[in-house]
CSV table of C-alpha atoms in Angstrom, one decimal:
chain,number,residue,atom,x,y,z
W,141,UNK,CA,7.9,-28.7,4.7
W,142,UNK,CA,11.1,-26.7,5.0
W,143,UNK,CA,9.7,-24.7,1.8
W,144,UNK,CA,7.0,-23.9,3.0
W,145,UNK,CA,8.2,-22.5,6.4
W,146,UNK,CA,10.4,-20.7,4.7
W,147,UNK,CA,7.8,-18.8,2.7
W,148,UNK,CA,5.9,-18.3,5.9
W,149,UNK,CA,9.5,-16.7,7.7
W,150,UNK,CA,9.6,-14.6,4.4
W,151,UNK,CA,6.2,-13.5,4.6
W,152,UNK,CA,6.9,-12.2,8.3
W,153,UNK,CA,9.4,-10.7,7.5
W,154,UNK,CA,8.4,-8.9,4.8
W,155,UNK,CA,5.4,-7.5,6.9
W,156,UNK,CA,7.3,-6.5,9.7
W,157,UNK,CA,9.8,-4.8,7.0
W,158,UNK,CA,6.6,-2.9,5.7
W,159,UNK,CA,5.2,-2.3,9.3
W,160,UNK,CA,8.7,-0.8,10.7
W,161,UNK,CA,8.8,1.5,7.0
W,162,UNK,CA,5.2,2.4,7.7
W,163,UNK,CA,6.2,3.4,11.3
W,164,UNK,CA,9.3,5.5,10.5
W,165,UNK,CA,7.4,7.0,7.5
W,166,UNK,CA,4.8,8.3,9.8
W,167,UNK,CA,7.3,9.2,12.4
W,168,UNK,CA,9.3,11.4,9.9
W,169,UNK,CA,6.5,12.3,8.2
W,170,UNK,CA,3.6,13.5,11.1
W,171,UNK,CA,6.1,16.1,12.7
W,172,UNK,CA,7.1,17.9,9.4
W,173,UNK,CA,3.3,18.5,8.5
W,174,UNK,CA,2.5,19.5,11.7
W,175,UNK,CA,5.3,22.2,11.6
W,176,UNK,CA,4.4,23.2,7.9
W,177,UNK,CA,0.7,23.7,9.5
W,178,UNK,CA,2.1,25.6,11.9
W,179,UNK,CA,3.9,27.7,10.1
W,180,UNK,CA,1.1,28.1,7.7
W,181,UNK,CA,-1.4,29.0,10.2
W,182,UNK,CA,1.4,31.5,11.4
């Protein structure tokens, strides 16, 4: 029992780890490409 709710708390939080890296990825990553778009249509 205690095994297996602690592979079910690791599981969370490894998805949430992933979701918030996804976030910040996109975050950091949508702005610059819409400046180098930008700048390339300039």
């Amino acid at each position: 029992m205690d095994f297996s709710i602690f592979s079910v708390n690791l599981a969370i939080a490894l998805s949430l780890s992933a979701i918030a890296l996804v976030l910040t990825y996109a975050l950091l990553i949508r702005p610059d490409q819409k400046k180098t778009k930008k700048s390339a249509k300039v």
